[in-house]
Coordinates of C-alpha atoms in Angstrom, one line a residue:
M1 CA 115.5 182.2 143.5
I2 CA 118.1 184.6 145.6
Q3 CA 117.3 184.6 149.0
Q4 CA 118.6 187.5 151.4
T5 CA 121.0 186.1 154.2
D6 CA 123.1 188.9 155.0
F7 CA 123.3 190.0 158.6
F8 CA 123.9 193.5 160.3
L9 CA 125.0 193.5 164.2
E10 CA 125.3 197.1 165.6
G11 CA 128.2 198.0 168.0
G12 CA 130.4 200.6 168.2
R13 CA 131.8 203.3 166.0
R14 CA 134.5 200.3 164.8
G15 CA 133.0 198.8 161.8
V16 CA 133.9 195.2 160.2
L17 CA 132.7 193.8 156.9
L18 CA 132.9 190.2 156.3
I19 CA 132.7 188.7 153.1
H20 CA 132.0 185.0 152.3
G21 CA 133.3 182.9 149.7
L22 CA 132.4 181.6 146.0
T23 CA 129.1 179.7 146.3
G24 CA 129.0 180.3 149.7
T25 CA 126.8 182.5 152.2
P26 CA 126.9 185.2 154.8
M27 CA 126.0 182.0 157.4
E28 CA 130.0 181.1 157.0
M29 CA 131.0 184.3 158.5
K30 CA 128.0 184.7 161.4
L31 CA 129.7 183.0 164.5
L32 CA 132.7 185.3 163.4
G33 CA 130.8 188.4 163.3
K34 CA 128.9 187.5 166.6
G35 CA 132.2 187.3 168.6
L36 CA 133.4 190.5 167.1
H37 CA 130.2 192.0 167.9
R38 CA 130.6 190.8 171.6
A39 CA 133.9 192.9 171.6
G40 CA 132.1 195.7 170.9
F41 CA 132.4 196.3 166.8
T42 CA 129.7 196.9 164.5
V43 CA 129.3 194.1 162.0
H44 CA 128.1 193.4 158.3
G45 CA 128.1 190.0 157.1
M46 CA 127.0 191.0 153.5
Q47 CA 126.0 188.8 150.6
L48 CA 127.7 188.5 147.4
A49 CA 126.0 189.5 144.0
G50 CA 124.4 186.2 142.5
H51 CA 124.8 184.4 145.9
C52 CA 122.6 182.1 147.7
G53 CA 120.5 181.2 145.1
D54 CA 120.9 178.7 141.9
A55 CA 123.7 177.8 139.7
D56 CA 122.0 180.0 137.3
D57 CA 121.8 183.1 139.5
L58 CA 125.8 182.8 140.1
L59 CA 126.6 182.3 136.6
A60 CA 124.5 185.7 135.7
T61 CA 127.3 187.2 137.4
G62 CA 131.2 187.6 137.5
W63 CA 134.1 188.7 139.7
R64 CA 133.4 192.6 139.0
D65 CA 129.9 192.2 140.2
W66 CA 131.1 190.3 143.2
Y67 CA 133.4 193.2 143.9
A68 CA 130.9 196.1 143.5
S69 CA 128.5 194.4 146.0
V70 CA 131.5 194.5 148.4
E71 CA 132.1 198.3 147.5
H72 CA 128.8 199.1 147.8
A73 CA 128.6 197.3 151.6
A74 CA 131.9 198.9 152.3
D75 CA 130.1 202.4 151.4
A76 CA 127.2 201.6 153.5
L77 CA 129.1 200.6 156.5
R78 CA 131.5 203.6 156.4
D79 CA 128.3 205.7 156.8
K80 CA 128.2 204.3 160.0
V81 CA 131.3 203.9 161.6
D82 CA 134.7 205.9 161.9
Q83 CA 137.0 203.0 161.2
L84 CA 136.4 200.3 158.7
F85 CA 138.1 197.0 158.8
V86 CA 137.4 194.2 156.5
G87 CA 137.6 190.3 156.5
G88 CA 137.0 187.5 153.9
L89 CA 136.9 183.8 153.8
S90 CA 138.4 181.9 150.7
M91 CA 137.4 184.1 147.9
G92 CA 136.3 186.7 150.3
A93 CA 140.0 187.1 151.5
L94 CA 140.8 188.3 148.0
L95 CA 137.9 190.6 147.6
A96 CA 138.7 191.9 151.0
L97 CA 142.5 192.5 149.9
K98 CA 141.3 194.1 146.7
L99 CA 139.3 196.6 148.6
A100 CA 142.0 197.4 150.8
A101 CA 144.3 198.1 147.8
D102 CA 141.9 200.1 146.1
R103 CA 141.0 202.2 149.2
P104 CA 144.5 202.4 151.2
G105 CA 142.8 205.3 153.1
Q106 CA 139.5 203.8 154.1
V107 CA 140.5 200.4 155.1
A108 CA 142.3 200.1 158.4
G109 CA 142.9 196.3 158.7
V110 CA 142.4 193.2 157.2
G111 CA 141.3 189.6 158.2
V112 CA 142.8 187.1 155.3
Y113 CA 141.1 184.1 156.1
G114 CA 142.1 181.0 154.1
A115 CA 143.0 183.0 151.1
T116 CA 142.9 181.1 147.9
F117 CA 144.1 182.1 145.0
R118 CA 144.2 178.3 143.7
Y119 CA 142.4 175.2 144.8
D120 CA 145.6 173.3 145.5
G121 CA 144.7 171.4 148.9
W122 CA 144.9 167.9 149.7
S123 CA 141.2 166.8 149.1
I124 CA 141.4 168.4 145.6
P125 CA 140.8 165.8 142.9
R126 CA 143.9 166.1 140.2
L127 CA 141.3 167.3 137.3
A128 CA 140.2 170.0 139.3
R129 CA 143.8 171.3 140.0
L130 CA 144.0 172.1 136.4
S131 CA 141.2 174.7 136.6
F132 CA 143.5 177.5 136.3
M133 CA 142.6 176.6 132.6
L134 CA 139.2 177.4 133.0
P135 CA 139.2 181.3 131.9
L136 CA 140.8 179.8 128.5
L137 CA 137.8 177.3 128.2
K138 CA 135.0 180.1 129.1
K139 CA 136.6 182.4 126.4
L140 CA 136.3 179.4 124.0
G141 CA 132.5 178.9 125.2
I142 CA 133.3 175.2 126.6
G143 CA 131.6 173.8 129.6
R144 CA 129.1 176.5 130.9
D145 CA 127.0 173.9 132.5
R146 CA 129.7 172.1 134.0
S147 CA 130.6 172.1 137.8
F148 CA 133.1 170.6 139.9
M149 CA 131.5 169.2 142.8
E150 CA 132.5 169.5 146.4
Q151 CA 134.3 166.7 147.9
P152 CA 134.2 165.5 151.6
P153 CA 135.4 166.8 154.1
Y154 CA 134.1 169.7 152.6
G155 CA 136.4 172.1 154.6
I156 CA 135.2 171.2 157.8
R157 CA 137.1 169.1 160.2
D158 CA 134.4 168.9 162.9
E159 CA 132.4 165.7 161.8
R160 CA 129.4 166.7 163.6
L161 CA 129.1 170.0 161.8
R162 CA 130.4 168.8 158.5
A163 CA 127.3 166.5 158.6
Q164 CA 124.9 169.2 159.2
I165 CA 126.7 171.5 156.5
S166 CA 127.0 168.6 154.0
S167 CA 123.1 167.6 154.5
A168 CA 122.1 171.3 154.2
M169 CA 124.0 171.7 151.0
L170 CA 123.4 168.4 149.0
G171 CA 119.7 168.8 150.1
G172 CA 119.9 172.0 148.1
D173 CA 119.5 174.8 150.7
S174 CA 122.1 177.3 149.3
A175 CA 121.0 179.9 151.3
A176 CA 122.0 177.9 154.4
A177 CA 125.0 176.1 153.0
G178 CA 125.7 177.4 149.7
L179 CA 126.0 175.7 146.2
P180 CA 127.2 171.8 146.1
G181 CA 129.3 172.6 143.3
N182 CA 131.5 175.2 141.7
P183 CA 130.3 175.9 138.3
W184 CA 133.5 175.9 135.8
Y185 CA 132.5 179.7 134.5
S186 CA 132.3 181.0 138.1
L187 CA 135.6 179.6 139.1
A188 CA 137.4 180.8 135.6
E189 CA 135.7 184.4 137.2
M190 CA 137.4 183.7 140.4
Y191 CA 140.8 182.9 138.7
A192 CA 140.6 186.2 136.8
L193 CA 139.9 187.8 140.4
A194 CA 143.0 186.2 141.8
A195 CA 145.2 187.5 138.8
D196 CA 144.0 190.7 139.6
V197 CA 144.4 190.6 143.2
R198 CA 148.0 188.9 143.1
R199 CA 149.0 191.8 141.0
R200 CA 147.8 194.5 143.5
L201 CA 149.1 192.9 146.8
P202 CA 151.9 195.2 147.0
Q203 CA 149.4 198.1 147.2
V204 CA 147.8 196.8 150.2
N205 CA 149.2 199.1 153.2
A206 CA 146.8 198.3 155.7
P207 CA 148.1 195.6 158.4
C208 CA 146.7 191.8 157.8
L209 CA 145.9 189.3 160.0
V210 CA 146.7 186.3 157.9
A211 CA 144.9 183.0 159.3
H212 CA 145.3 179.7 157.3
A213 CA 144.6 176.0 158.5
S214 CA 148.1 174.1 158.2
E215 CA 146.2 171.3 156.5
D216 CA 143.7 173.1 154.6
D217 CA 141.8 170.8 152.3
V218 CA 141.2 173.3 149.9
A219 CA 143.7 175.7 149.5
S220 CA 147.2 174.9 151.1
V221 CA 149.3 177.2 153.0
R222 CA 151.3 178.3 150.1
N223 CA 148.2 180.7 149.3
A224 CA 148.8 182.6 152.9
E225 CA 152.5 182.8 152.3
L226 CA 151.7 184.5 148.8
V227 CA 149.7 187.0 150.8
M228 CA 152.5 187.6 153.3
R229 CA 155.2 188.1 150.9
G230 CA 153.0 190.2 148.6
V231 CA 151.4 192.8 150.7
S232 CA 153.6 196.0 151.7
A233 CA 151.7 196.2 155.2
P234 CA 152.7 194.4 158.5
T235 CA 151.4 191.1 158.7
E236 CA 150.8 188.6 161.4
L237 CA 150.2 184.6 160.8
L238 CA 147.8 182.6 162.6
L239 CA 148.3 178.8 161.5
L240 CA 145.4 176.7 162.8
D241 CA 146.3 172.9 163.3
D242 CA 143.0 171.4 164.1
S243 CA 140.8 173.3 161.3
Y244 CA 140.4 172.5 157.7
H245 CA 139.2 175.1 155.1
M246 CA 136.2 176.9 156.6
I247 CA 138.2 178.3 159.7
T248 CA 135.5 180.9 160.5
I249 CA 133.1 177.8 161.8
D250 CA 135.4 175.0 162.4
K251 CA 137.1 173.6 165.2
Q252 CA 139.1 176.7 166.3
R253 CA 136.6 179.2 165.4
R254 CA 136.9 180.5 169.0
T255 CA 140.8 181.2 168.6
L256 CA 140.3 182.9 165.3
I257 CA 138.0 185.3 166.8
E258 CA 139.7 186.1 169.7
R259 CA 142.8 186.7 167.6
S260 CA 140.7 189.0 165.2
A261 CA 138.9 191.2 167.5
S262 CA 142.8 192.0 169.6
F263 CA 144.3 192.5 166.0
F264 CA 141.6 194.8 164.9
G265 CA 141.1 196.5 168.4
N266 CA 144.8 197.0 168.8
I267 CA 144.9 198.9 165.2
A268 CA 141.8 200.8 166.3
D269 CA 143.3 201.7 169.6
T270 CA 146.6 202.9 167.8
G271 CA 144.6 204.9 165.3
A272 CA 142.8 206.9 168.3

């Protein structure tokens, strides 16, 4: 059963839509959201379609459903603010980039946090690195009930936080910590999304803050470099040297919050 875990923090007329990652939850964006709210922004941490339930709930949806829920959330937030910014973590970063490509006149800036076009970080098992082949397996009807299980350190360098998150995730609390594994078919959908976004990167003309862990265990810095090379917009790179993949909650989250608030604020001031 899917639980509703999105959050809304009302602030000024500058809005930020925050998008979590595949098998994740809005809770992974809440500390960033609170920081942006303190800086004066109205913030909506949305919940992607099919998420915060069980694997069957997720498998009932695909990337077009996830993106449709992003568009719906963006429309709702635009009714409340004058300027719309969007930020996403991991797969959420791809959805944020797609929204910016599709709506160049609406998205003022993008927070690209730990963008994941491929799972190629140092903790990813060799077999899982072949997951780019999953769209073919899905087309052949192979492996619907299979998943790649999450591996330590679960994207978190902070050991105390890692213990809390992994306990909730492995204990079945998907609303708080997400699913403990990535279903093969959902990963196939993510790779289809990644291919679409990669083609669309030149159409992103909103400035991008590209933040990535320099030792990302899930998605290597090559993913960030792909964004930097691909978009048409001005970019700013923030490499975090004391965090792993989940940079919105890990050790350097305050640095990420400060840089995001400054980045979005400067764009908003210039636009005003």
